Coordinates of C-alpha atoms and ligand atoms in Angstrom, one line a residue:
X244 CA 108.2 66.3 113.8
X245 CA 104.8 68.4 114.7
X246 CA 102.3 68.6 111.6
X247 CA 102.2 72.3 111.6
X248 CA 104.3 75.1 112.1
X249 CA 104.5 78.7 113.2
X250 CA 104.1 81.9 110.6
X251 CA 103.1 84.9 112.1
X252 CA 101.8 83.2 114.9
X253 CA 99.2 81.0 112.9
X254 CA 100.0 77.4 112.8
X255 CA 100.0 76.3 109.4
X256 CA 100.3 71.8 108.3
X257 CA 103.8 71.3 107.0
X258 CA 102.5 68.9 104.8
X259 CA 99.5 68.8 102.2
X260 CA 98.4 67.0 99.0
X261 CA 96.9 69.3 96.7
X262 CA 98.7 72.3 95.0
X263 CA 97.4 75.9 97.1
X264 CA 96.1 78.1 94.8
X265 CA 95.5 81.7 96.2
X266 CA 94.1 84.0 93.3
X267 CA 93.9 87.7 94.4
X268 CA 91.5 89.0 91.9
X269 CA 92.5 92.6 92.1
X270 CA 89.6 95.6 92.7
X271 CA 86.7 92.9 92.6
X272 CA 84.1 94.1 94.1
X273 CA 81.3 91.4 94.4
X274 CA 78.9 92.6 92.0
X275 CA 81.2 91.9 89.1
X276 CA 81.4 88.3 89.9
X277 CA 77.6 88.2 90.4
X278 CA 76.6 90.1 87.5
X279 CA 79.0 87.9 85.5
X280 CA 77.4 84.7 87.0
X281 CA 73.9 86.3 85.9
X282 CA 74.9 86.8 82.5
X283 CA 75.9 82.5 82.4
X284 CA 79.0 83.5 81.9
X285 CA 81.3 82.1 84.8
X286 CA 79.8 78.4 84.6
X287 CA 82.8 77.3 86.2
X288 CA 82.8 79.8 88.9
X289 CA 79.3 78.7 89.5
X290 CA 80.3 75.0 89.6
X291 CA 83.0 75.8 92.2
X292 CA 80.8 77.8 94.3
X293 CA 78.1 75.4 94.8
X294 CA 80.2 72.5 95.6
X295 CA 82.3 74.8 97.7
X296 CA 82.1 78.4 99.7
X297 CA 81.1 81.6 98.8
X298 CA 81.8 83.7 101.3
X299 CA 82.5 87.5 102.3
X300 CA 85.5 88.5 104.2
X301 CA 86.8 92.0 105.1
X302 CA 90.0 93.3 103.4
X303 CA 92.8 94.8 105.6
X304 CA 92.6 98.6 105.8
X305 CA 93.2 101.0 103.7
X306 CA 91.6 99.1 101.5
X307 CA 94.5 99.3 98.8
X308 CA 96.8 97.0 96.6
X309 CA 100.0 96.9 98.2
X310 CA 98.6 96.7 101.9
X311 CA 96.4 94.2 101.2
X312 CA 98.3 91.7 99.0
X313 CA 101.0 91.9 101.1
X314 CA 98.2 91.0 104.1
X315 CA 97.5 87.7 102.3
X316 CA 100.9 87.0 101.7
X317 CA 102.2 87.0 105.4
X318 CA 99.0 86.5 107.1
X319 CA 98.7 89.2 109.0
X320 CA 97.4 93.1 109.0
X321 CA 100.0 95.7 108.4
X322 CA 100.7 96.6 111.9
X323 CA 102.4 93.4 111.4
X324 CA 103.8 93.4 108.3
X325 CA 104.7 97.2 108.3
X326 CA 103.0 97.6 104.8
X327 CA 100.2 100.1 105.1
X328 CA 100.3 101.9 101.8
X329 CA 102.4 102.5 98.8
X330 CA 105.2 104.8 100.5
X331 CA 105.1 106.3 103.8
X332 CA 106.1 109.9 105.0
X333 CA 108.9 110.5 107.5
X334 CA 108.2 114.2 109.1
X335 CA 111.7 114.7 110.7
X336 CA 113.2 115.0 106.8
X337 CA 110.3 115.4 104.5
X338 CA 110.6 112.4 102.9
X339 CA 108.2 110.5 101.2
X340 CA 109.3 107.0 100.8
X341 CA 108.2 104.2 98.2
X342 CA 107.6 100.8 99.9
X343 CA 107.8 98.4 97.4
X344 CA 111.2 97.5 99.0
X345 CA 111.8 94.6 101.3
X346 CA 113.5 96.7 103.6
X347 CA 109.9 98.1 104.8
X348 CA 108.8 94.2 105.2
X349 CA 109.0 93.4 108.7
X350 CA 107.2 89.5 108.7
X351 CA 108.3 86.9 106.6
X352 CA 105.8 85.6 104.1
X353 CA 104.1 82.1 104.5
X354 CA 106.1 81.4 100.9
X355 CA 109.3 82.1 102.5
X356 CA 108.8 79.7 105.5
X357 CA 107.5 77.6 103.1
X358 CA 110.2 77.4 100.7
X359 CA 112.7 76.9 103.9
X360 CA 111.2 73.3 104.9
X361 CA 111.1 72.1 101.5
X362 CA 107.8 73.5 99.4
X363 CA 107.9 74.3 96.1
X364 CA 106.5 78.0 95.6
X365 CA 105.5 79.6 92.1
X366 CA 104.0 83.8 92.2
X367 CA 103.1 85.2 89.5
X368 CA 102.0 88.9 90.0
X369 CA 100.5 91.4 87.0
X370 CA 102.4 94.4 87.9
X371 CA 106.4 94.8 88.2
X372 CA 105.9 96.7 91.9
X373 CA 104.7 94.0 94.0
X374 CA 107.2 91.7 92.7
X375 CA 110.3 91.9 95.3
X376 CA 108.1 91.9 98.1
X377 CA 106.1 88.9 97.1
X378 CA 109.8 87.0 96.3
X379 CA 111.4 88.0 99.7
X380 CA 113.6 85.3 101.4
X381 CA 113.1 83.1 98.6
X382 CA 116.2 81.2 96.6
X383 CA 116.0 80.7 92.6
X384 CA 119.2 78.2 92.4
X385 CA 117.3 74.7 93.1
X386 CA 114.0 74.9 90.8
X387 CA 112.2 75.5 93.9
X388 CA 111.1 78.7 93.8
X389 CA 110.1 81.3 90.7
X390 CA 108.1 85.0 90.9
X391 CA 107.7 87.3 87.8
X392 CA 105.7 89.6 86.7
X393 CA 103.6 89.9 83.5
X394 CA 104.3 93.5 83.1
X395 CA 108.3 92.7 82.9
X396 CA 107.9 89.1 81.7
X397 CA 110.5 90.0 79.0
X398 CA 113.3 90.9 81.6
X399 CA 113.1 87.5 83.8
X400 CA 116.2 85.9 84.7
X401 CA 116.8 82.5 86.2
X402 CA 119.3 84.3 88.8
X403 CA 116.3 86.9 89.8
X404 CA 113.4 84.9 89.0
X405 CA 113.7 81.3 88.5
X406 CA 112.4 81.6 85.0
X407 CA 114.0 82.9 81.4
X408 CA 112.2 82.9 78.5
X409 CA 108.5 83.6 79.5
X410 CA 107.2 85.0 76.7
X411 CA 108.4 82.0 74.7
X412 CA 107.2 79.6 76.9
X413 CA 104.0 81.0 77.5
X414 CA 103.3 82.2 74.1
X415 CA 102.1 85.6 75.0
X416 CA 103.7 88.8 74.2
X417 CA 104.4 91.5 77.0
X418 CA 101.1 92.7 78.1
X419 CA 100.7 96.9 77.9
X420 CA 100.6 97.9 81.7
X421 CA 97.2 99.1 81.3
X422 CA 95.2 96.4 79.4
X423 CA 93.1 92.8 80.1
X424 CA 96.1 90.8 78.6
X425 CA 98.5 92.2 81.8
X426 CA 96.1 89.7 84.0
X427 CA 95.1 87.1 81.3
X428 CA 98.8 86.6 81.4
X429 CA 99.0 85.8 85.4
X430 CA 96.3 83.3 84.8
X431 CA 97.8 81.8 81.6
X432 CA 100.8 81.3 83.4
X433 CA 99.6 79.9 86.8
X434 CA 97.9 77.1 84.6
X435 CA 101.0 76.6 82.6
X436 CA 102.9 76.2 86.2
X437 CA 100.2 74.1 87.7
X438 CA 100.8 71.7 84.2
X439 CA 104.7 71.7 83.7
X440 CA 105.9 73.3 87.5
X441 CA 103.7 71.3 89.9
X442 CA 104.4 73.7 92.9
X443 CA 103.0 73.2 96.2
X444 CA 102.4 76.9 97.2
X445 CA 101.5 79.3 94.3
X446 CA 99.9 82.8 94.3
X447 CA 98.2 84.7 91.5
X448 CA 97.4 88.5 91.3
X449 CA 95.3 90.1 88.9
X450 CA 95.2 94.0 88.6
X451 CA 92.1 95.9 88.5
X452 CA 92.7 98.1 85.4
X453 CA 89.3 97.0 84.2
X454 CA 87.5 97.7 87.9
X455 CA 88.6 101.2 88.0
X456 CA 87.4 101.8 84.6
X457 CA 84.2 99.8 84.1
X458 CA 81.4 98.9 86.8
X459 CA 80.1 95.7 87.3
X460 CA 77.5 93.9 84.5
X461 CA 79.4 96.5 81.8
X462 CA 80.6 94.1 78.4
X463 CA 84.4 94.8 79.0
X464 CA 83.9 94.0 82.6
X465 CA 81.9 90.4 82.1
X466 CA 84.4 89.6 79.4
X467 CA 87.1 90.3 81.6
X468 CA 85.5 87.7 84.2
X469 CA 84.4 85.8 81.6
X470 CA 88.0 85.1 80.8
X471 CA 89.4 84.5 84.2
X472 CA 86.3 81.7 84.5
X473 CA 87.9 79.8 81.6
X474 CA 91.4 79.4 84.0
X475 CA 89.6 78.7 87.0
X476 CA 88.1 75.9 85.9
X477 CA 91.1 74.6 84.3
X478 CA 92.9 74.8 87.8
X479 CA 90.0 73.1 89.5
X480 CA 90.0 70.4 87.1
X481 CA 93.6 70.1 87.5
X482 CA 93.0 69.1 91.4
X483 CA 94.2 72.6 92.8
X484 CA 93.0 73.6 96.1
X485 CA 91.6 77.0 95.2
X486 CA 91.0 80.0 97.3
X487 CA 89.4 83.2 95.3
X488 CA 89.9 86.7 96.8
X489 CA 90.0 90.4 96.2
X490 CA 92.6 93.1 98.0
X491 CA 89.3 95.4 97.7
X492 CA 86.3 96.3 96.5
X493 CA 85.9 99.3 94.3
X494 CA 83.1 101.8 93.9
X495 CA 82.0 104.4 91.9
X496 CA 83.3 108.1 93.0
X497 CA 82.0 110.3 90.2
X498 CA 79.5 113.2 89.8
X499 CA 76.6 112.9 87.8
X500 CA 78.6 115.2 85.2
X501 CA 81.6 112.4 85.2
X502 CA 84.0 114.1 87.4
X503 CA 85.6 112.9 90.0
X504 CA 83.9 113.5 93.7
X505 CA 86.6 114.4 95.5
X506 CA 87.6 116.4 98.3
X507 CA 90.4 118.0 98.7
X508 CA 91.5 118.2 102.4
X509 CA 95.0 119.9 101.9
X510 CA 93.5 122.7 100.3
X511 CA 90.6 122.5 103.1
X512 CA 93.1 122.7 106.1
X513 CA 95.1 125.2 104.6
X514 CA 92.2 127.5 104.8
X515 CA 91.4 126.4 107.8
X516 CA 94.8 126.8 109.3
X517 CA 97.5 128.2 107.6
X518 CA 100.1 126.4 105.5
X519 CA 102.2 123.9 106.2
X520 CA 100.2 123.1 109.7
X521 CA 99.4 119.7 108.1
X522 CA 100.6 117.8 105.6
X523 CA 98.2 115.1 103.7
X524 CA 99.3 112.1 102.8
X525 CA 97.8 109.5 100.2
X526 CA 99.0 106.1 100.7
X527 CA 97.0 105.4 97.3
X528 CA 100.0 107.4 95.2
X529 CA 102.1 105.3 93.4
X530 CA 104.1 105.7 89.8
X531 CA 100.5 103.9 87.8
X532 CA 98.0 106.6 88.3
X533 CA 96.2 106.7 85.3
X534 CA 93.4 105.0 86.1
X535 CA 92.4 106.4 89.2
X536 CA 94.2 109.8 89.4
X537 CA 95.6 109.2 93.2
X538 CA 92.0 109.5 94.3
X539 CA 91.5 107.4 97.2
X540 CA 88.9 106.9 100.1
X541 CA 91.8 107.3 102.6
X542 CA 94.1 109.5 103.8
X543 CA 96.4 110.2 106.6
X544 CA 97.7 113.5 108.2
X545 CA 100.5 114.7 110.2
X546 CA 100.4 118.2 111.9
X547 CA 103.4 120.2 112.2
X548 CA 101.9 121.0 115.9
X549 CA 100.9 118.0 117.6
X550 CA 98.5 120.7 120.0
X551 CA 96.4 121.0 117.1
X552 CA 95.2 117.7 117.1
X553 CA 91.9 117.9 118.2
X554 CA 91.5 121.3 116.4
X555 CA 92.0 119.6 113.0
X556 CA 90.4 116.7 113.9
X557 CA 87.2 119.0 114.9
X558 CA 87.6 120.3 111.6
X559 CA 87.5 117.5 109.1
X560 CA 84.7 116.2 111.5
X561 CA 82.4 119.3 110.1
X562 CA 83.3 118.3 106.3
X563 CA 80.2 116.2 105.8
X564 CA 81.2 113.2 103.3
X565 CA 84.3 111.7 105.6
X566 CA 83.0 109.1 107.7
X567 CA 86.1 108.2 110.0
X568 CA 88.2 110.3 111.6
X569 CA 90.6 108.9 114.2
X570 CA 93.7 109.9 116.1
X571 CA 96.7 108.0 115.0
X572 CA 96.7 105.6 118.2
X573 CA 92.7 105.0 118.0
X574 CA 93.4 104.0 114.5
X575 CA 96.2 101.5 115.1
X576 CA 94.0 99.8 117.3
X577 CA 90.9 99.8 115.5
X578 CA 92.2 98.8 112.1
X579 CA 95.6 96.9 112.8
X580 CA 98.1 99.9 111.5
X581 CA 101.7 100.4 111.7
X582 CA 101.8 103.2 114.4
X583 CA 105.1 104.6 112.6
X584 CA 104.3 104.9 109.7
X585 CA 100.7 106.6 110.1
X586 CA 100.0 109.9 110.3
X587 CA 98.3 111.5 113.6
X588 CA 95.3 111.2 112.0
X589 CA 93.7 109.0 109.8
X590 CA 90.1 109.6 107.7
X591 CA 87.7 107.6 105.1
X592 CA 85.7 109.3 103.3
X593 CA 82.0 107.9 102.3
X594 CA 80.8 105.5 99.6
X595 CA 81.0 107.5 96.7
X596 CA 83.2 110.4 98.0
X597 CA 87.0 110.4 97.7
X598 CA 89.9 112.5 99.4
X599 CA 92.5 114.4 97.1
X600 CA 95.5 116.5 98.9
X601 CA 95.6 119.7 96.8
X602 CA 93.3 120.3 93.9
X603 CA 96.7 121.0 91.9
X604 CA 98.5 117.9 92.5
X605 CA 96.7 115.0 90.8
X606 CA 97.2 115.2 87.6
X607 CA 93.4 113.8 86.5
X608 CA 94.4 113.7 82.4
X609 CA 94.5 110.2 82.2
X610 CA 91.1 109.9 83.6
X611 CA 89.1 109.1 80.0
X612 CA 85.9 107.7 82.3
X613 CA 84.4 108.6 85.4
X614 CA 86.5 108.1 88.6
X615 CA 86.3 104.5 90.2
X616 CA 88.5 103.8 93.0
X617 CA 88.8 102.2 96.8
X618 CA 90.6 103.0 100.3
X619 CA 87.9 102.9 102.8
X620 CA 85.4 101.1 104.6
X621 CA 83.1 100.8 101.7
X622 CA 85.3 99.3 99.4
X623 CA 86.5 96.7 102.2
X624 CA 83.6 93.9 101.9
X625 CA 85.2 91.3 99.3
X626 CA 84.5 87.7 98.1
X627 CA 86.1 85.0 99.5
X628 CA 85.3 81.8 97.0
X629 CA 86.6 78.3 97.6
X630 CA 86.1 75.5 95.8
X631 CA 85.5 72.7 98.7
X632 CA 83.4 72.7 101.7
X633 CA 84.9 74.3 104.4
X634 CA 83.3 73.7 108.0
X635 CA 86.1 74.9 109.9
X636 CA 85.5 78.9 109.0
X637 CA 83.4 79.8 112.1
X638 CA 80.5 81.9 111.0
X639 CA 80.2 84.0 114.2
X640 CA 84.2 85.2 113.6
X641 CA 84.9 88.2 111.0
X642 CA 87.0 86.2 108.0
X643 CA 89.9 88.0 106.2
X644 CA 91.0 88.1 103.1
X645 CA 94.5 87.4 104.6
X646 CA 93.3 84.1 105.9
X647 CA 93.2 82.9 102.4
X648 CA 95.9 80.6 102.8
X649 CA 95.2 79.7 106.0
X650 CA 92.6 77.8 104.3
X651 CA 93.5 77.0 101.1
X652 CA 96.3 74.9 102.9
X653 CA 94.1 73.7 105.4
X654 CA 91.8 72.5 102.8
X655 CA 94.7 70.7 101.1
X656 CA 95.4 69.2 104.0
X657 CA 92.3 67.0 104.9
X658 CA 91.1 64.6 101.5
Ligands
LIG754 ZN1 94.0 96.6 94.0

């Protein structure tokens, strides 16, 4: 037998003798971790770094949640995976369709292959939606295999999840979808596993409740780090082989009078043209938009017309705070996208600028502080943390977040 095999065309070792740890630290944008570190409170984190890597590695475009987890899960960019967003659009019926279903996933993720030569795989993820994806192709009848999520820890089932009983055995209530506990509760439980479980493969995600609302070096935002420090280092000390990422970045998009900098292209290209020429989508939309109020850095458009392509794309051009603007196929190639499932144009708006469809569709209520959010290039730059020395990573080539367990297993691999 060969000591690695194929996923998504990366070879990966079969065999390894530390437990892979991949943490996805949802919305953490660097400065958090620094500012935390500042503040000696990630001693830990600070241990790990200097006997191991702290690197930066680019996130998978847009720079959201689903795209992006689901990037580090398979190994791959969406135009590979077929995730690029929370839903897509489909302009022949109108639809607009959720893709947290494993229908939509068109790679297999490394825990799937995994789990069919033998691994033992544990995923624990803080919200409900990511859940089914993250578990695809994976069995729960052999005690090889268990993914839940904090936010429905209560309803976990040995037939769906390979678990019953987690609140029990964790000792942790269900967390409120929008609080600190929802990711204490990942971490509490991947140390748990790592104790009583022993997996080979296991994945964490966070969720970046706390990002959105608080910037980096804020008290709620060094506790919050503060907290996940404590687990880290028990996992370290435990022997795992740890890698330490982020789906994105996140930065502030607010006005100096709190509200949110936004703009807000439907309304923009229906002047411009007339309605129902163009139809803006925001892959950002999903059912949890309190803390961010749909307001992304990204957006994609289909025309009604594809001969007014370059006419609209000449016109977002002259709006002064989006930065990108491609055609659909430029776009594809540039930033690994599904070409079916993206619009005929894409655009990013700039660092502290974010793109709304009509001014009456987001519902901005639940919006108590001023906007923080992600999408675009800016919020793409993310830490990449291991904790051993990793010579292998070639300096001059750009590093993904999605390479995460490339590594992590690699480094498990070699003593
Ligand atoms: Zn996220």
């Amino acid at each position: 037998m060969t000591r690695s095999f194929s996923i998504n065309n990366r070879d990966y070792l079969r065999k390894f003798n530390n437990t892979c740890v991949v943490i996805c630290l949802d919305g953490s944008q660097k400065e958090y971790l620094d500012e935390t570190s500042k503040a000696n409170l990630t001693p830990n984190l600070d241990k790990i770094i200097k006997k191991g890597e702290y690197l930066m590695a680019h996130s998978a475009i847009p720079s959201f949640t689903n795209p992006n987890n689901i990037s580090i899960v398979t190994g791959q960019p969406s135009s590979v995976h077929g995730i690029c967003g929370n839903f897509f659009y489909t302009p022949l019926t109108g639809e607009e369709v959720m893709m947290n279903d494993p229908q939509y996933l068109r790679a297999p993720t490394i825990f799937e292959k995994y789990y069919e030569i033998g691994a033992k795989i544990a995923l624990v993820t803080a919200k409900d939606k990511l859940r089914t994806l993250l578990g695809n192709g994976l069995k729960y009848n052999d005690n090889r295999a268990l993914c839940f999520s904090a936010e429905k820890s209560d309803q976990a089932t040995m037939e769906l999840n390979g678990i019953d009983n987690i609140n029990e055995w964790l000792g942790m209530p269900v967390p409120e979808v929008y609080s600190v506990e929802l990711s204490e509760f990942v971490m509490a439980a991947g140390v748990k596993l790592m104790k009583e479980y022993n997996p080979d493969i296991m994945y964490l995600s966070t969720t970046d409740y706390i990002q959105h609302k608080y910037e980096p070096g804020h008290e709620v935002a060094n506790k919050f780090y503060s907290m996940f420090d404590g687990y880290i280092g028990q996992l370290d000390s435990m022997g795992a082989m740890l890698v330490i990422t982020a789906d994105h970045g996140m930065k502030p998009k607010s006005k100096e009078d709190g509200s949110p900098n936004a703009i807000f292209l439907q309304d923009h290209l229906d002047l411009a043209f007339s309605k129902g020429k163009t139809k803006v989508i925001l892959p950002i939309t999903d059912p949890y938009v309190v803390h961010h109020g749909a307001l992304g850095s990204f957006a994609t458009i289909y025309l009604e017309d594809k001969n007014d392509l370059d006419a609209v794309i000449n016109e977002i051009k002259k709006i002064k705070e989006i930065e990108v603007v491609l055609n659909k196929e430029e776009a594809c190639v540039t930033y690994n996208l599904p070409e079916d499932r993206t619009g005929d144009i894409i655009c990013m708006s700039s660092e502290f600028m974010t793109i709304g469809s009509s001014r009456d569709k987001h519902d901005l209520s639940g919006l108590n502080e001023p906007l923080r959010s992600h999408g675009g290039l800016h919020e793409r730059q993310v830490p990449f943390i291991i904790n051993k020395k990793m010579n292998k990573i070639d300096p001059n080539k750009q590093l993904y977040n999605y390479d995460a367990f490339y590594y992590a297993i690699m480094g498990a691999g070699v003593n």
